[in-house]
Coordinates of C-alpha atoms in Angstrom, one line a residue:
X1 CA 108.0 130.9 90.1
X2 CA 108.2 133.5 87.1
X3 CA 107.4 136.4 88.7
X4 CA 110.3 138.3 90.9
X5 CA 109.1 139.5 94.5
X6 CA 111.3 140.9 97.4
X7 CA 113.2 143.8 96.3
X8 CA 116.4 144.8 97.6
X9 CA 118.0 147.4 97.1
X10 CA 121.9 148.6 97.0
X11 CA 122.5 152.2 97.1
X12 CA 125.8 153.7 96.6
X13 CA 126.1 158.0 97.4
X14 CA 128.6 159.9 98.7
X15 CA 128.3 162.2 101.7
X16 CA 127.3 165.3 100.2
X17 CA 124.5 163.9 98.2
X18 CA 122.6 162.2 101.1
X19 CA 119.9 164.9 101.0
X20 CA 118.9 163.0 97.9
X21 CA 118.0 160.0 99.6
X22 CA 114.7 160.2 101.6
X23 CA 112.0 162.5 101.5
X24 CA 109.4 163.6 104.6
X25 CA 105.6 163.8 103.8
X26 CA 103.3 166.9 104.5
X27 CA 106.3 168.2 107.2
X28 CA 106.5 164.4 109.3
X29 CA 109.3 162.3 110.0
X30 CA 111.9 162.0 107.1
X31 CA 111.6 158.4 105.2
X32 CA 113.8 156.8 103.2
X33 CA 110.9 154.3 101.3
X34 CA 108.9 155.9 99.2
X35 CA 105.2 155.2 101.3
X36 CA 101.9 156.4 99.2
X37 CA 102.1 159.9 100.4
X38 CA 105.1 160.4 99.3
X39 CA 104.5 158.5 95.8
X40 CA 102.2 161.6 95.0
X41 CA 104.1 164.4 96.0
X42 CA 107.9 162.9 94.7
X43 CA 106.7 161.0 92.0
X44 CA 108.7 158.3 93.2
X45 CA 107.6 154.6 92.8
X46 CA 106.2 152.7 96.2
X47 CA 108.3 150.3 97.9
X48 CA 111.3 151.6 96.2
X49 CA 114.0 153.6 97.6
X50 CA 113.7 157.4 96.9
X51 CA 116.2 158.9 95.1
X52 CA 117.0 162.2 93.5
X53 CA 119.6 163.4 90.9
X54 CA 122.7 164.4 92.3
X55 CA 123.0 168.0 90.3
X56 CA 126.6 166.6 89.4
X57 CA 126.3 163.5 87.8
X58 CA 122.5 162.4 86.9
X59 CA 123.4 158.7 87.1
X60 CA 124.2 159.4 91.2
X61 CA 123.3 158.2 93.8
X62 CA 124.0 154.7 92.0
X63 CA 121.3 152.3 92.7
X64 CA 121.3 147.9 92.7
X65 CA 118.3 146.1 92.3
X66 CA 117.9 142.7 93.4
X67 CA 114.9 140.7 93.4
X68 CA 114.0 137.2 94.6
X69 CA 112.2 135.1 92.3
X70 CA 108.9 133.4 93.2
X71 CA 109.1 131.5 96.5
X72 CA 112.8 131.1 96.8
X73 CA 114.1 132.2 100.2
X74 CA 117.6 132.9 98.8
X75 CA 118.9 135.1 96.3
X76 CA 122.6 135.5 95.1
X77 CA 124.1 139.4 94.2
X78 CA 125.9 139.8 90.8
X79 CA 129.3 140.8 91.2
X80 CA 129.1 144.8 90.1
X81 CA 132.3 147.3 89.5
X82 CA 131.4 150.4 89.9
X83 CA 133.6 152.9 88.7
X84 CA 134.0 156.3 91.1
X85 CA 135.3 159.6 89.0
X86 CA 135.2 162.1 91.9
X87 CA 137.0 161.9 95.0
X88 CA 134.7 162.0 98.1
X89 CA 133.7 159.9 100.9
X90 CA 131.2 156.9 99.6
X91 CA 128.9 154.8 101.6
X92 CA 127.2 152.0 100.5
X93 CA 124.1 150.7 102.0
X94 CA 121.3 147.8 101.4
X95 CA 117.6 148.5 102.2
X96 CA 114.5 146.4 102.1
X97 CA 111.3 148.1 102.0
X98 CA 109.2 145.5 101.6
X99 CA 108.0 144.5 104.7
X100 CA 108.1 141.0 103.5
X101 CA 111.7 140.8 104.0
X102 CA 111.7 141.6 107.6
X103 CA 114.2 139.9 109.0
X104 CA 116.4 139.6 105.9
X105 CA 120.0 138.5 106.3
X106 CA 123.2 139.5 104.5
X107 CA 126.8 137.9 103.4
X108 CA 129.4 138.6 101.1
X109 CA 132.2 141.4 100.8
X110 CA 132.4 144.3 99.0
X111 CA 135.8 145.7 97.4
X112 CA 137.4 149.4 97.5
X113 CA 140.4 150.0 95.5
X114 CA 141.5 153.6 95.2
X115 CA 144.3 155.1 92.0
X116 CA 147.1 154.3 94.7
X117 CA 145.9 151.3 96.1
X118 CA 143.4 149.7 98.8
X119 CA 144.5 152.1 101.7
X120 CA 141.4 154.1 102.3
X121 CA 141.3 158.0 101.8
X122 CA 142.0 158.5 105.3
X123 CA 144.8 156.4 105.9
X124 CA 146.8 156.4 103.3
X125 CA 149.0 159.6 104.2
X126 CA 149.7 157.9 107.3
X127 CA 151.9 155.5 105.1
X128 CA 154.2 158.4 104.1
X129 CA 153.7 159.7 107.6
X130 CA 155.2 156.4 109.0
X131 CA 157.9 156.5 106.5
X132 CA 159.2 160.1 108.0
X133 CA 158.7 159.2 111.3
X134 CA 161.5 156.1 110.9
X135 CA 163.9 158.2 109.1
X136 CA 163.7 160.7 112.4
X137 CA 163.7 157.8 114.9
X138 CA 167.1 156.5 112.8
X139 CA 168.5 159.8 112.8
X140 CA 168.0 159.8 116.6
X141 CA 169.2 156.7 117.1
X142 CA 172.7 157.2 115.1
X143 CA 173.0 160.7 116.8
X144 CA 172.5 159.2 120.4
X145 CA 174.7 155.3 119.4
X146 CA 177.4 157.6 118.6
X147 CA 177.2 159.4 122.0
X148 CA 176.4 155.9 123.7
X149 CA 179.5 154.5 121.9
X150 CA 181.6 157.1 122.6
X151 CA 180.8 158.0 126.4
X152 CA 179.9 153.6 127.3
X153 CA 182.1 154.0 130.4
X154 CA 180.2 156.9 132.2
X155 CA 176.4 155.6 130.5
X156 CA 174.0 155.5 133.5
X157 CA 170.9 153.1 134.0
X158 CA 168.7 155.6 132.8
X159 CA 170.2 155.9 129.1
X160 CA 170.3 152.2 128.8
X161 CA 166.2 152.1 128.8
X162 CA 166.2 155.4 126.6
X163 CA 168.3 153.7 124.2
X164 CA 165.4 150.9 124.4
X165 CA 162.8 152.9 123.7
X166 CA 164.4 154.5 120.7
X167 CA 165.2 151.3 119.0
X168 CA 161.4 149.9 119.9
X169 CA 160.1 153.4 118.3
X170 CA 162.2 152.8 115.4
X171 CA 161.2 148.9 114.7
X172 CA 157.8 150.1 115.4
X173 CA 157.2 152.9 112.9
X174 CA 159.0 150.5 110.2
X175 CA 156.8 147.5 111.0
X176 CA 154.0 150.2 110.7
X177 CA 155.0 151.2 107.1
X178 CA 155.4 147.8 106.1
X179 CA 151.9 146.9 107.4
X180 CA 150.1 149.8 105.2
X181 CA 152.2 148.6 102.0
X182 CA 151.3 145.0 102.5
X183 CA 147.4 146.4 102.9
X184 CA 147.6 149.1 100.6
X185 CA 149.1 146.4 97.4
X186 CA 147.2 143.3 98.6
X187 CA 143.5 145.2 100.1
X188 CA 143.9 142.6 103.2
X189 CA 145.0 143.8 106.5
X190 CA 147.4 141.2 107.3
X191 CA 146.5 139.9 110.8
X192 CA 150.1 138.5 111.3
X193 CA 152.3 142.0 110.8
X194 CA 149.3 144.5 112.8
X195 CA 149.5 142.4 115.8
X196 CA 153.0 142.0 115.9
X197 CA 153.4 146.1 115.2
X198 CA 150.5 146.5 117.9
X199 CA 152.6 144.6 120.5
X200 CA 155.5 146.2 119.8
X201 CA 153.9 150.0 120.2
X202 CA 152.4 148.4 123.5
X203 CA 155.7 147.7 124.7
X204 CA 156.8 151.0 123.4
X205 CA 154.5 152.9 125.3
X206 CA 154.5 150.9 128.3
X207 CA 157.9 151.1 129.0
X208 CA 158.1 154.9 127.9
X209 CA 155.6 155.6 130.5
X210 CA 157.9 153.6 133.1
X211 CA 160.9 155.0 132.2
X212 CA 158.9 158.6 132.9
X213 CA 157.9 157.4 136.2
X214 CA 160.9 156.3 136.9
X215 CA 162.9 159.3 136.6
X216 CA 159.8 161.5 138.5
X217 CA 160.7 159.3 141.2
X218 CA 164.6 160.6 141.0
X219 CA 165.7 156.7 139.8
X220 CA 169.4 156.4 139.1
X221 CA 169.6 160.5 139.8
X222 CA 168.5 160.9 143.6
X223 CA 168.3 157.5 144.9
X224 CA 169.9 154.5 143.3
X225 CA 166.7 151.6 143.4
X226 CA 162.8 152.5 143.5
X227 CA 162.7 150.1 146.7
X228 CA 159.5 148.9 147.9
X229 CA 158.0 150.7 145.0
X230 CA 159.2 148.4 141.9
X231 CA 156.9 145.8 142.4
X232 CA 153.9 148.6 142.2
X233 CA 155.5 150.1 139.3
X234 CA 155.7 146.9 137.2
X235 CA 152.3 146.1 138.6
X236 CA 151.3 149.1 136.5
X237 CA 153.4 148.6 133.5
X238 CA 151.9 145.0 133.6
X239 CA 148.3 146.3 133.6
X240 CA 149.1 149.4 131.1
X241 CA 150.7 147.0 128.8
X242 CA 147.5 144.5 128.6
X243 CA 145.0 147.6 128.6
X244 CA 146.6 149.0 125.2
X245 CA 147.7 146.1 123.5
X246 CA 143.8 144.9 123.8
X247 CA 142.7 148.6 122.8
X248 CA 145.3 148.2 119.6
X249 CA 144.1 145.1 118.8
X250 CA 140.2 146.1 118.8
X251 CA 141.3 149.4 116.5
X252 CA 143.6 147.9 114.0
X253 CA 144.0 143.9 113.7
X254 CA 141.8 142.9 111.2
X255 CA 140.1 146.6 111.1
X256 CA 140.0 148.8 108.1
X257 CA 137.1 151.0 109.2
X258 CA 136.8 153.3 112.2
X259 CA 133.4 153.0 112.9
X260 CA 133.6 153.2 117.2
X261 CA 131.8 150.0 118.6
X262 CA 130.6 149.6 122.1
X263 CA 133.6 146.8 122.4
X264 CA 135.7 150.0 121.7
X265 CA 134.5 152.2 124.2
X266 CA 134.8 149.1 126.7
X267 CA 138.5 149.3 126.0
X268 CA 139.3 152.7 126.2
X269 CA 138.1 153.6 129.6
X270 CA 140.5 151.5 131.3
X271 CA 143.6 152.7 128.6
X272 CA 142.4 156.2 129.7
X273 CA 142.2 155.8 133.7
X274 CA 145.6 154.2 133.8
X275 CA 146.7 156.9 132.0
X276 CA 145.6 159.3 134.1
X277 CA 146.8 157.9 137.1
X278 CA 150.2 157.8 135.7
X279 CA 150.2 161.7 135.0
X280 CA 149.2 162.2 138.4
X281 CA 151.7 159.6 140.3
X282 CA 154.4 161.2 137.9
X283 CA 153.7 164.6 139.0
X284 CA 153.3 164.0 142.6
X285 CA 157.0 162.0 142.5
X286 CA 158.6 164.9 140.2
X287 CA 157.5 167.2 143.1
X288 CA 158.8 165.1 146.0
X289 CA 161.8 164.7 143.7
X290 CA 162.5 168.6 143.6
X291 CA 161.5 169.4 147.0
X292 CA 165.0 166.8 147.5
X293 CA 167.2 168.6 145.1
X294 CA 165.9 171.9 146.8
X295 CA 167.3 170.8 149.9
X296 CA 170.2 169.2 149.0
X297 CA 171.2 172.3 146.8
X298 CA 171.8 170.3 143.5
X299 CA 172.2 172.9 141.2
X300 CA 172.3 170.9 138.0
X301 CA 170.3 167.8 138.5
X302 CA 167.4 170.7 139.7
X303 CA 168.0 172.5 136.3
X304 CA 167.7 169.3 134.3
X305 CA 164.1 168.3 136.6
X306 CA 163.0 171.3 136.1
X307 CA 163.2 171.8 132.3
X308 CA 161.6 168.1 132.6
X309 CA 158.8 169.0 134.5
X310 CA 158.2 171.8 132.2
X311 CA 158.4 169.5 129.1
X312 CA 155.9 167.2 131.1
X313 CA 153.4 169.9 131.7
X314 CA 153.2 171.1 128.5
X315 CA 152.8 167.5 126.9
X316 CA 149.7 166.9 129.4
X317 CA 148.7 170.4 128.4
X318 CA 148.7 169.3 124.8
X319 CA 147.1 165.9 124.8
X320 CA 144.2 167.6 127.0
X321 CA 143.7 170.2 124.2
X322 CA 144.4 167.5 121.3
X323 CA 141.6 165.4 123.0
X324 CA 139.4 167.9 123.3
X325 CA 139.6 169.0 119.8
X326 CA 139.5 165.3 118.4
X327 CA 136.2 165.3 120.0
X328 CA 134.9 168.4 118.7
X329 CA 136.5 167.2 115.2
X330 CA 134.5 163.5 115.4
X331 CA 131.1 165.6 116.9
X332 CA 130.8 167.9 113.9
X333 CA 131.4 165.8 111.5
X334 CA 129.5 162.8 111.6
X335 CA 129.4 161.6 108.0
X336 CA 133.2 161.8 107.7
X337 CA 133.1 164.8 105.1
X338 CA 136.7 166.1 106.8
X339 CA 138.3 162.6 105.9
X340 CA 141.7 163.8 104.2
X341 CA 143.0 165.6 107.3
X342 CA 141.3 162.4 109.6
X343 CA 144.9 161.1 109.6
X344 CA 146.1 164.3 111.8
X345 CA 144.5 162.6 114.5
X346 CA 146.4 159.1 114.9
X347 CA 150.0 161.2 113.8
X348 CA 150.0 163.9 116.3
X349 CA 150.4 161.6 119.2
X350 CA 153.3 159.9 117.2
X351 CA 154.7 162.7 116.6
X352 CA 154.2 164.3 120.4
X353 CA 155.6 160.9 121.6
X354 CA 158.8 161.6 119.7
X355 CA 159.1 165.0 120.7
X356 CA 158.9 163.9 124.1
X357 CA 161.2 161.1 124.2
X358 CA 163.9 164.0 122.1
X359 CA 164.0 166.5 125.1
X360 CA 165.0 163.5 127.7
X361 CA 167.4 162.6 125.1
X362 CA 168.7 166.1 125.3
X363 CA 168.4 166.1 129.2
X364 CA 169.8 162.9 129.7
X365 CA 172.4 162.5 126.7
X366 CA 175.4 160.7 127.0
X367 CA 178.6 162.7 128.0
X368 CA 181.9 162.5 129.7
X369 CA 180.0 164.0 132.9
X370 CA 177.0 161.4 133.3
X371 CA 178.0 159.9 136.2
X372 CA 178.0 163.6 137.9
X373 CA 174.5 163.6 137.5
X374 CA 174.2 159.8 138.9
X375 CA 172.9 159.3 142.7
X376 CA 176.9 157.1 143.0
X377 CA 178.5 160.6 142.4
X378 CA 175.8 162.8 144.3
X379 CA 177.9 163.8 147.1
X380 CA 181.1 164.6 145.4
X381 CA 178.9 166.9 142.9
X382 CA 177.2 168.7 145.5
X383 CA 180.5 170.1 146.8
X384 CA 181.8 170.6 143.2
X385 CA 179.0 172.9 142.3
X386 CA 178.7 174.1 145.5
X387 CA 182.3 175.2 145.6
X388 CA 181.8 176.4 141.8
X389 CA 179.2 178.9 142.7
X390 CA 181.1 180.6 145.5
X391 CA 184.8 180.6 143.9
X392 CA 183.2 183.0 141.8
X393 CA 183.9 185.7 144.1
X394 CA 187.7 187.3 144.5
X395 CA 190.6 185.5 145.5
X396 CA 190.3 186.8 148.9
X397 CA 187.1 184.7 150.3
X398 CA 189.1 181.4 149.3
X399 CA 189.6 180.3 152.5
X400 CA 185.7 181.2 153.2
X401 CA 184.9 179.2 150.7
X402 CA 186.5 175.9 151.7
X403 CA 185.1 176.2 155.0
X404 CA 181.9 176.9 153.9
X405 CA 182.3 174.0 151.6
X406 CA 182.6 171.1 154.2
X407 CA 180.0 172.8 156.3
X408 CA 177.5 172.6 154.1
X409 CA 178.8 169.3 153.1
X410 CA 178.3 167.8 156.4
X411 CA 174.5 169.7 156.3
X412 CA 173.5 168.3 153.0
X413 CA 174.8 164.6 154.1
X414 CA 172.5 164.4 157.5
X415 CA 169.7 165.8 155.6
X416 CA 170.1 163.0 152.6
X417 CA 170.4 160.3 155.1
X418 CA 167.0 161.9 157.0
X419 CA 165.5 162.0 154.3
X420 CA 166.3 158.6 152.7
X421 CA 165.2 157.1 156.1
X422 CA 161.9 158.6 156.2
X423 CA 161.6 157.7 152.8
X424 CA 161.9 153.9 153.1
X425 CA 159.6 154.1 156.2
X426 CA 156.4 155.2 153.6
X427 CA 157.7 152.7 151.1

């Protein structure tokens, strides 16, 4: 009962000094005990941990030993504060060798508190990110109320949901301050505030992938209703919204590392095939959807699809490329040595979602001529731009120019109703 037994160990190192943990015997397999071999060529002492100098601070990699005394099968860990002088990413790990102890098991917490606070290296710039990113969404949101207020008796369908999803981006990117400062002074993730700011990004995203849809498919613009196709399209804002709300919740309620489980990687594939599927049913709608303003010679509604398709493309182009180099970002750096610019990863897709949701607010910003761009207006400003592009010419076609005006009139109406008609027969 006087004599200790069991030894474990707690080593604390950062990144760059794991070379001096370990050592590999005549040229074999690297081992972190130090086995008999190895005791006679690093000097180090059997069934310990080997450990080296770090050539910056002697007293690093910091080592804990804990042993358990006589017979008893339990052994409690002495609180320890260890102070940190230089700014790097630390791990801490607890290692047995004596085979004795196979099967050991571990509880209890540790504690990480940085000069600012409990954030962690890698996420604390996102708290000043988040703070930016509500100041823009509340500039947006009194440039567009002042349009809204201004222009409510011409405001189309459409603006109502954009207005939405500014407000949700706004309360979401505040919540998401508020969550870091609440972590950041207390060292808890409050479960309460992530899963309400989780479920509100959810919703964000859901609907702005609707609303997306939605207008691909010409909604409130070419045709007034989505028809038989609304209960499909909230089928898959349904489905998107439990997909990510799960994925958030797996990533940040309760979460302070980023360490990806296999319960992660569950929840992603499903996030990331509805995804897809939405960039290809909104491209395959925006194309039926100018094929119909082709045909229907809609000079300004095919301007404003067109510079939305464009903006559409070059998102997809960007997350494709983003993803790609966040993998290649993750791969070569597997020890998390690039930490301070980790939190580039989370804020670009912020920031892309925002830049996104600023050109439709562009496209489709209030006005005094909203409802010209409306399907309840569509046939009245086909004739007006019609008749505006040929009353360019001199005074002398005018009377050319009205008849060629109700001619083309009369064309573009059979061809809507055709086309409408086939339309509901696929739906």
């Amino acid at each position: 009962m006087a004599h200790s037994t069991g030894l474990v160990q707690a080593i604390l190192f950062e990144a760059a000094d794991r070379d001096n943990i370990g050592g590999s015997a005549y040229g074999g397999q690297r081992s972190i005990c130090c086995t008999p071999d190895l005791a006679k060529l690093e000097g180090c002492k059997q069934g310990e941990v080997i450990r080296r100098p770090s050539s910056d601070d002697p007293d690093w990699p910091y080592v804990l030993d804990t042993h358990f005394s006589g017979s008893h099968l339990s052994v409690k860990l002495e609180d320890e504060v260890v102070r940190i002088t230089k700014t790097g990413m630390y791990n801490l790990f607890f290692i047995s060798c004596d085979p004795k102890l196979r099967g050991l098991s571990m509880s209890g917490k540790t504690v990480w508190r940085n000069p600012g606070g409990y954030l962690p290296g890698r996420m604390a710039p996102l708290m000043k990110f988040y703070v930016f990113m509500s100041l823009a969404y509340l500039l947006v949101m009194v440039v567009w109320s002042s349009q809204y207020i201004r222009f409510w008796r011409d405001i189309m369908p459409i603006q109502n949901w954009i207005t939405l999803i500014i407000a949700l981006g706004l309360f979401e990117m505040t919540l998401w301050y508020f969550e870091y400062l609440n972590f950041n002074s207390s060292g808890v993730r409050p479960i309460g505030i992530t899963t309400w700011v989780v479920t509100v990004g959810a919703i964000r995203k859901t609907i702005s992938r609707l609303l997306i849809l939605s207008i691909s498919m010409g909604y409130g613009v070419v045709r007034p209703t989505l028809g038989g196709l609304t209960s499909k399209v909230l089928l898959l804002g349904l489905t998107y919204f439990l997909a990510s709300e799960l994925l958030d919740i797996a990533e940040n309620v309760g979460t302070i590392n980023d360490i990806s489980g296999k319960a992660r990687l569950f929840l992603v594939l499903p996030d990331a095939f509805l995804d897809a599927f939405l960039i290809l049913w909104i491209f395959t709608s925006l194309s039926r959807t100018l094929e119909k303003l082709q045909a229907r010679r809609s000079s300004v509604k095919l301007d404003i699809y067109r510079k939305f398709t464009n903006a559409l493309a070059v998102s997809v182009i960007a997350s494709v490329a983003w993803i790609g180099y966040e993998v290649y970002f993750k791969a070569t750096d597997p020890f998390s040595e690039r930490w301070q610019s980790a939190w580039i990863i989370t804020a670009f897709w912020d920031v892309l979602a925002f830049v996104l949701l600023l050109v439709i607010c562009y496209l489709w910003a209030p006005s005094q001529s909203s409802q010209r761009y409306a399907y309840s207006g569509e046939a009245a400003d086909d004739d007006d731009e019609e008749s505006q592009s040929l009353t360019k010419g001199t005074d002398g076609d005018v009377g050319m120019v009205k008849v060629d005006k109700d001619r083309s009139g009369g064309v573009s109406s059979a061809f809507s109703l055709e086309d409408e008609a086939e339309e509901d027969k696929r739906e």
